């Protein structure tokens, strides 16, 4: 379990609006699994994020599955995060799950989500 513990729940840009994906990590053959959130302005498309995460996780011995995507609006000044939108390629992530994961990392933030496109 230590390798999985070394994987951070959340890696997102500290500020701005950007694409994100929800990724499920799993040990081959079942066993432990967990979901992680990854998002960055550097990614023009959602699959760019997945293409970066996937090899990193495979090195650690995990299978990755993208559960969907959306956008994150991160306002670090006001300590607010809004999760919304969807991914054309991967479909919509369960934003409520994303919010729960974000709350673990950003404990003093106000975090909301909606199915709005913008």
CSV table of N, CA and C in Angstrom, one decimal:
chain,number,residue,atom,x,y,z
A,1,UNK,N,0.8,-1.2,0.0
A,1,UNK,CA,0.0,0.0,0.0
A,1,UNK,C,0.8,1.3,0.0
A,2,UNK,N,2.1,1.2,0.3
A,2,UNK,CA,2.9,2.4,0.4
A,2,UNK,C,3.1,3.1,-0.9
A,3,UNK,N,3.2,2.4,-2.0
A,3,UNK,CA,3.3,3.0,-3.3
A,3,UNK,C,2.1,3.8,-3.6
A,4,UNK,N,0.9,3.2,-3.2
A,4,UNK,CA,-0.3,3.9,-3.5
A,4,UNK,C,-0.4,5.2,-2.6
A,5,UNK,N,0.1,5.1,-1.4
A,5,UNK,CA,0.0,6.2,-0.5
A,5,UNK,C,0.9,7.3,-1.0
A,6,UNK,N,1.9,7.0,-1.7
A,6,UNK,CA,2.9,8.0,-2.3
A,6,UNK,C,2.2,8.8,-3.4
A,7,UNK,N,1.2,8.2,-4.0
A,7,UNK,CA,0.5,9.0,-5.1
A,7,UNK,C,-0.5,10.0,-4.4
A,8,UNK,N,-0.3,11.2,-4.8
A,8,UNK,CA,-1.1,12.3,-4.2
A,8,UNK,C,-2.6,12.2,-4.8
A,9,UNK,N,-3.5,12.5,-3.9
A,9,UNK,CA,-4.9,12.5,-4.3
A,9,UNK,C,-5.2,13.5,-5.3
A,10,UNK,N,-4.6,14.7,-5.2
A,10,UNK,CA,-4.9,15.8,-6.0
A,10,UNK,C,-3.6,16.5,-6.5
A,11,UNK,N,-3.5,16.7,-7.8
A,11,UNK,CA,-2.5,17.6,-8.4
A,11,UNK,C,-3.2,18.5,-9.4
A,12,UNK,N,-3.4,19.7,-9.0
A,12,UNK,CA,-4.0,20.7,-9.9
A,12,UNK,C,-3.3,22.0,-9.8
A,13,UNK,N,-3.5,22.8,-10.8
A,13,UNK,CA,-2.8,24.1,-10.8
A,13,UNK,C,-3.3,25.0,-9.7
A,14,UNK,N,-2.4,25.8,-9.1
A,14,UNK,CA,-2.7,26.6,-8.0
A,14,UNK,C,-3.7,27.8,-8.3
A,15,UNK,N,-4.0,28.0,-9.5
A,15,UNK,CA,-4.8,29.2,-9.8
A,15,UNK,C,-5.3,29.1,-11.3
A,16,UNK,N,-6.6,29.6,-11.5
A,16,UNK,CA,-7.1,29.7,-12.8
A,16,UNK,C,-8.2,28.6,-13.1
A,17,UNK,N,-8.6,28.6,-14.4
A,17,UNK,CA,-9.6,27.6,-14.9
A,17,UNK,C,-8.9,26.7,-15.9
A,18,UNK,N,-9.1,25.4,-15.7
A,18,UNK,CA,-8.4,24.4,-16.5
A,18,UNK,C,-9.2,23.1,-16.5
A,19,UNK,N,-8.8,22.3,-17.5
A,19,UNK,CA,-9.4,21.0,-17.6
A,19,UNK,C,-8.8,20.0,-16.5
A,20,UNK,N,-9.7,19.1,-16.1
A,20,UNK,CA,-9.3,18.1,-15.1
A,20,UNK,C,-9.9,16.7,-15.5
A,21,UNK,N,-9.3,15.7,-15.0
A,21,UNK,CA,-9.8,14.3,-15.2
A,21,UNK,C,-9.8,13.6,-13.8
A,22,UNK,N,-10.8,12.7,-13.7
A,22,UNK,CA,-10.9,11.8,-12.5
A,22,UNK,C,-10.3,10.5,-13.0
A,23,UNK,N,-9.3,10.0,-12.3
A,23,UNK,CA,-8.7,8.7,-12.7
A,23,UNK,C,-8.7,7.7,-11.6
A,24,UNK,N,-9.1,6.5,-12.0
A,24,UNK,CA,-9.1,5.4,-11.1
A,24,UNK,C,-7.9,4.5,-11.2
A,25,UNK,N,-7.2,4.4,-10.1
A,25,UNK,CA,-6.0,3.5,-10.0
A,25,UNK,C,-6.4,2.2,-9.5
A,26,UNK,N,-5.8,1.1,-10.0
A,26,UNK,CA,-6.2,-0.2,-9.6
A,26,UNK,C,-4.9,-1.1,-9.7
A,27,UNK,N,-4.8,-2.0,-8.7
A,27,UNK,CA,-3.8,-3.0,-8.8
A,27,UNK,C,-4.3,-4.0,-9.8
A,28,UNK,N,-3.5,-4.5,-10.7
A,28,UNK,CA,-3.9,-5.5,-11.7
A,28,UNK,C,-4.5,-6.7,-10.9
A,29,UNK,N,-5.6,-7.2,-11.4
A,29,UNK,CA,-6.3,-8.4,-10.7
A,29,UNK,C,-7.1,-7.9,-9.6
A,30,UNK,N,-7.5,-6.7,-9.6
A,30,UNK,CA,-8.4,-6.2,-8.5
A,30,UNK,C,-7.6,-5.7,-7.3
A,31,UNK,N,-8.0,-6.0,-6.1
A,31,UNK,CA,-7.3,-5.5,-4.9
A,31,UNK,C,-7.6,-4.0,-4.7
A,32,UNK,N,-6.6,-3.3,-4.2
A,32,UNK,CA,-6.9,-1.9,-3.8
A,32,UNK,C,-7.1,-1.0,-5.0
A,33,UNK,N,-7.9,0.0,-4.8
A,33,UNK,CA,-8.1,1.0,-5.8
A,33,UNK,C,-8.4,2.3,-5.2
A,34,UNK,N,-8.1,3.3,-5.9
A,34,UNK,CA,-8.5,4.7,-5.4
A,34,UNK,C,-8.6,5.6,-6.6
A,35,UNK,N,-9.3,6.7,-6.4
A,35,UNK,CA,-9.5,7.7,-7.4
A,35,UNK,C,-8.7,9.0,-7.1
A,36,UNK,N,-8.1,9.5,-8.2
A,36,UNK,CA,-7.3,10.7,-8.0
A,36,UNK,C,-7.7,11.8,-9.0
A,37,UNK,N,-7.4,13.0,-8.7
A,37,UNK,CA,-7.8,14.2,-9.5
A,37,UNK,C,-6.6,14.8,-10.1
A,38,UNK,N,-6.6,15.1,-11.4
A,38,UNK,CA,-5.4,15.7,-12.0
A,38,UNK,C,-5.9,16.8,-13.0
A,39,UNK,N,-5.4,18.0,-12.9
A,39,UNK,CA,-5.8,19.1,-13.8
A,39,UNK,C,-4.7,20.1,-14.0
A,40,UNK,N,-4.6,20.6,-15.2
A,40,UNK,CA,-3.7,21.7,-15.5
A,40,UNK,C,-4.0,22.5,-16.7
A,41,UNK,N,-3.6,23.8,-16.6
A,41,UNK,CA,-3.8,24.6,-17.8
A,41,UNK,C,-2.9,24.2,-19.0
A,42,UNK,N,-1.8,23.5,-18.7
A,42,UNK,CA,-0.9,23.0,-19.7
A,42,UNK,C,-1.6,22.1,-20.7
A,43,UNK,N,-2.7,21.5,-20.3
A,43,UNK,CA,-3.3,20.5,-21.1
A,43,UNK,C,-4.4,21.2,-22.0
A,44,UNK,N,-4.2,21.1,-23.3
A,44,UNK,CA,-5.2,21.6,-24.2
A,44,UNK,C,-6.4,20.7,-24.3
A,45,UNK,N,-6.2,19.4,-24.2
A,45,UNK,CA,-7.2,18.4,-24.2
A,45,UNK,C,-7.1,17.5,-23.0
A,46,UNK,N,-8.3,16.9,-22.6
A,46,UNK,CA,-8.3,16.1,-21.4
A,46,UNK,C,-7.3,14.9,-21.6
A,47,UNK,N,-7.2,14.3,-22.8
A,47,UNK,CA,-6.3,13.2,-23.0
A,47,UNK,C,-4.9,13.5,-22.8
A,48,UNK,N,-4.5,14.8,-22.9
A,48,UNK,CA,-3.1,15.2,-22.6
A,48,UNK,C,-2.8,14.9,-21.1
A,49,UNK,N,-3.7,15.1,-20.3
A,49,UNK,CA,-3.5,14.9,-18.8
A,49,UNK,C,-3.4,13.4,-18.6
A,50,UNK,N,-4.2,12.6,-19.2
A,50,UNK,CA,-4.2,11.2,-19.0
A,50,UNK,C,-2.9,10.6,-19.6
A,51,UNK,N,-2.5,11.1,-20.7
A,51,UNK,CA,-1.2,10.6,-21.3
A,51,UNK,C,0.0,10.8,-20.5
A,52,UNK,N,-0.1,11.8,-19.6
A,52,UNK,CA,1.0,12.1,-18.7
A,52,UNK,C,0.9,11.2,-17.4
A,53,UNK,N,-0.3,11.1,-16.9
A,53,UNK,CA,-0.5,10.4,-15.6
A,53,UNK,C,-0.3,8.9,-15.8
A,54,UNK,N,-0.8,8.3,-16.9
A,54,UNK,CA,-0.9,6.9,-17.2
A,54,UNK,C,0.5,6.2,-17.1
A,55,UNK,N,1.5,6.7,-17.8
A,55,UNK,CA,2.8,6.0,-17.7
A,55,UNK,C,3.4,6.2,-16.3
A,56,UNK,N,3.2,7.3,-15.6
A,56,UNK,CA,3.7,7.5,-14.2
A,56,UNK,C,3.2,6.4,-13.3
A,57,UNK,N,1.8,6.2,-13.5
A,57,UNK,CA,1.2,5.2,-12.6
A,57,UNK,C,1.5,3.8,-13.0
A,58,UNK,N,1.7,3.5,-14.3
A,58,UNK,CA,2.1,2.2,-14.7
A,58,UNK,C,3.4,1.8,-14.1
A,59,UNK,N,4.3,2.7,-14.0
A,59,UNK,CA,5.6,2.5,-13.4
A,59,UNK,C,5.5,2.0,-12.0
A,60,UNK,N,4.5,2.6,-11.3
A,60,UNK,CA,4.2,2.2,-9.9
A,60,UNK,C,3.4,0.9,-9.8
A,61,UNK,N,3.0,0.3,-10.9
A,61,UNK,CA,2.3,-0.9,-10.9
A,61,UNK,C,0.8,-0.8,-10.9
A,62,UNK,N,0.3,0.3,-11.4
A,62,UNK,CA,-1.2,0.5,-11.4
A,62,UNK,C,-1.8,0.5,-12.8
A,63,UNK,N,-3.0,0.0,-12.9
A,63,UNK,CA,-3.7,0.2,-14.1
A,63,UNK,C,-4.6,1.5,-13.9
A,64,UNK,N,-4.6,2.3,-14.9
A,64,UNK,CA,-5.4,3.6,-14.9
A,64,UNK,C,-6.6,3.5,-15.8
A,65,UNK,N,-7.7,4.1,-15.3
A,65,UNK,CA,-8.8,4.2,-16.1
A,65,UNK,C,-9.4,5.6,-15.9
A,66,UNK,N,-9.6,6.4,-17.0
A,66,UNK,CA,-10.2,7.7,-16.8
A,66,UNK,C,-11.7,7.6,-16.6
A,67,UNK,N,-12.2,8.1,-15.5
A,67,UNK,CA,-13.6,8.0,-15.2
A,67,UNK,C,-14.4,9.2,-15.8
A,68,UNK,N,-13.7,10.1,-16.4
A,68,UNK,CA,-14.4,11.3,-17.0
A,68,UNK,C,-13.6,12.5,-16.7
A,69,UNK,N,-14.2,13.6,-17.1
A,69,UNK,CA,-13.5,14.9,-16.9
A,69,UNK,C,-14.4,16.1,-16.8
A,70,UNK,N,-13.8,17.2,-16.7
A,70,UNK,CA,-14.5,18.5,-16.6
A,70,UNK,C,-13.6,19.6,-16.5
A,71,UNK,N,-14.0,20.7,-15.8
A,71,UNK,CA,-13.1,21.8,-15.6
A,71,UNK,C,-13.1,22.1,-14.1
A,72,UNK,N,-12.0,22.8,-13.8
A,72,UNK,CA,-11.9,23.3,-12.4
A,72,UNK,C,-11.6,24.7,-12.5
A,73,UNK,N,-12.3,25.5,-11.7
A,73,UNK,CA,-12.0,26.9,-11.5
A,73,UNK,C,-11.4,27.1,-10.1
A,74,UNK,N,-10.1,27.4,-10.0
A,74,UNK,CA,-9.4,27.4,-8.7
A,74,UNK,C,-9.1,28.9,-8.4
A,75,UNK,N,-9.7,29.4,-7.4
A,75,UNK,CA,-9.5,30.8,-6.9
A,75,UNK,C,-8.8,30.7,-5.5
A,76,UNK,N,-7.5,30.7,-5.6
A,76,UNK,CA,-6.7,30.5,-4.3
A,76,UNK,C,-6.9,31.7,-3.4
A,77,UNK,N,-7.1,32.9,-3.9
A,77,UNK,CA,-7.2,34.1,-3.1
A,77,UNK,C,-8.5,34.0,-2.2
A,78,UNK,N,-9.6,33.6,-2.8
A,78,UNK,CA,-10.8,33.5,-2.1
A,78,UNK,C,-11.0,32.1,-1.5
A,79,UNK,N,-10.1,31.2,-1.7
A,79,UNK,CA,-10.2,29.8,-1.3
A,79,UNK,C,-11.5,29.2,-1.7
A,80,UNK,N,-11.6,29.2,-3.1
A,80,UNK,CA,-12.8,28.6,-3.6
A,80,UNK,C,-12.4,27.8,-4.8
A,81,UNK,N,-13.1,26.6,-5.0
A,81,UNK,CA,-12.9,25.8,-6.1
A,81,UNK,C,-14.3,25.4,-6.7
A,82,UNK,N,-14.5,25.6,-8.0
A,82,UNK,CA,-15.7,25.2,-8.6
A,82,UNK,C,-15.4,24.1,-9.7
A,83,UNK,N,-16.2,23.1,-9.6
A,83,UNK,CA,-16.0,21.9,-10.5
A,83,UNK,C,-17.2,21.9,-11.5
A,84,UNK,N,-17.0,21.9,-12.8
A,84,UNK,CA,-18.1,21.9,-13.7
A,84,UNK,C,-17.6,21.4,-15.1
A,85,UNK,N,-18.6,21.4,-16.0
A,85,UNK,CA,-18.2,21.0,-17.4
A,85,UNK,C,-18.0,19.5,-17.6
A,86,UNK,N,-17.5,19.2,-18.8
A,86,UNK,CA,-17.3,17.8,-19.1
A,86,UNK,C,-16.2,17.6,-20.1
A,87,UNK,N,-15.8,16.4,-20.3
A,87,UNK,CA,-14.8,16.1,-21.3
A,87,UNK,C,-15.5,15.5,-22.5
A,88,UNK,N,-15.1,16.0,-23.7
A,88,UNK,CA,-15.7,15.4,-25.0
A,88,UNK,C,-15.3,14.0,-25.2
A,89,UNK,N,-14.1,13.7,-24.9
A,89,UNK,CA,-13.5,12.4,-25.1
A,89,UNK,C,-13.9,11.4,-24.0
A,90,UNK,N,-13.8,11.8,-22.8
A,90,UNK,CA,-14.0,10.8,-21.7
A,90,UNK,C,-15.4,10.9,-21.1
A,91,UNK,N,-16.2,11.9,-21.5
A,91,UNK,CA,-17.5,12.1,-20.8
A,91,UNK,C,-17.4,12.9,-19.5
A,92,UNK,N,-18.5,13.0,-18.8
A,92,UNK,CA,-18.5,13.8,-17.6
A,92,UNK,C,-18.0,13.0,-16.4
A,93,UNK,N,-17.2,13.5,-15.6
A,93,UNK,CA,-16.8,12.9,-14.4
A,93,UNK,C,-17.9,13.1,-13.4
A,94,UNK,N,-17.9,12.2,-12.4
A,94,UNK,CA,-18.8,12.4,-11.2
A,94,UNK,C,-18.2,13.5,-10.4
A,95,UNK,N,-18.7,14.8,-10.6
A,95,UNK,CA,-18.1,15.9,-9.9
A,95,UNK,C,-18.2,15.8,-8.4
A,96,UNK,N,-19.3,15.2,-7.9
A,96,UNK,CA,-19.4,15.0,-6.5
A,96,UNK,C,-18.3,14.2,-5.9
A,97,UNK,N,-17.8,13.2,-6.6
A,97,UNK,CA,-16.7,12.4,-6.2
A,97,UNK,C,-15.4,13.3,-6.2
A,98,UNK,N,-15.3,14.0,-7.3
A,98,UNK,CA,-14.1,15.0,-7.4
A,98,UNK,C,-14.1,15.9,-6.2
A,99,UNK,N,-15.2,16.5,-5.8
A,99,UNK,CA,-15.3,17.4,-4.7
A,99,UNK,C,-14.8,16.8,-3.4
A,100,UNK,N,-15.3,15.5,-3.2
A,100,UNK,CA,-14.9,14.8,-2.0
A,100,UNK,C,-13.4,14.7,-1.9
A,101,UNK,N,-12.8,14.4,-3.0
A,101,UNK,CA,-11.3,14.2,-3.1
A,101,UNK,C,-10.6,15.5,-2.9
A,102,UNK,N,-11.1,16.6,-3.5
A,102,UNK,CA,-10.5,17.9,-3.4
A,102,UNK,C,-10.6,18.4,-1.9
A,103,UNK,N,-11.7,18.0,-1.2
A,103,UNK,CA,-11.9,18.4,0.2
A,103,UNK,C,-10.8,17.9,1.1
A,104,UNK,N,-10.3,16.7,0.7
A,104,UNK,CA,-9.2,16.1,1.5
A,104,UNK,C,-7.9,16.9,1.5
A,105,UNK,N,-7.7,17.5,0.3
A,105,UNK,CA,-6.5,18.3,0.1
A,105,UNK,C,-6.7,19.8,0.5
A,106,UNK,N,-7.8,20.3,0.1
A,106,UNK,CA,-8.1,21.8,0.4
A,106,UNK,C,-9.2,21.9,1.5
A,107,UNK,N,-8.7,21.6,2.7
A,107,UNK,CA,-9.7,21.4,3.8
A,107,UNK,C,-10.4,22.7,4.2
A,108,UNK,N,-9.7,23.9,3.9
A,108,UNK,CA,-10.4,25.2,4.3
A,108,UNK,C,-11.0,25.9,3.2
A,109,UNK,N,-11.2,25.2,2.1
A,109,UNK,CA,-11.8,25.8,0.9
A,109,UNK,C,-13.4,25.6,0.9
A,110,UNK,N,-14.0,26.5,0.1
A,110,UNK,CA,-15.4,26.3,-0.2
A,110,UNK,C,-15.4,25.6,-1.6
A,111,UNK,N,-15.9,24.4,-1.7
A,111,UNK,CA,-15.8,23.7,-3.0
A,111,UNK,C,-17.2,23.3,-3.4
A,112,UNK,N,-17.5,23.7,-4.7
A,112,UNK,CA,-18.8,23.4,-5.2
A,112,UNK,C,-18.7,22.8,-6.6
A,113,UNK,N,-19.8,22.2,-7.0
A,113,UNK,CA,-19.8,21.7,-8.4
A,113,UNK,C,-21.2,21.9,-9.0
A,114,UNK,N,-21.2,21.8,-10.3
A,114,UNK,CA,-22.5,21.9,-11.1
A,114,UNK,C,-22.3,21.2,-12.4
A,115,UNK,N,-23.4,20.9,-13.1
A,115,UNK,CA,-23.3,20.4,-14.5
A,115,UNK,C,-23.2,21.4,-15.5
A,116,UNK,N,-23.1,22.7,-15.1
A,116,UNK,CA,-23.0,23.8,-16.1
A,116,UNK,C,-21.8,23.6,-17.0
A,117,UNK,N,-21.9,24.0,-18.3
A,117,UNK,CA,-20.9,23.9,-19.2
A,117,UNK,C,-19.8,25.0,-19.0
A,118,UNK,N,-20.2,26.2,-18.5
A,118,UNK,CA,-19.3,27.3,-18.3
A,118,UNK,C,-19.2,27.7,-16.8
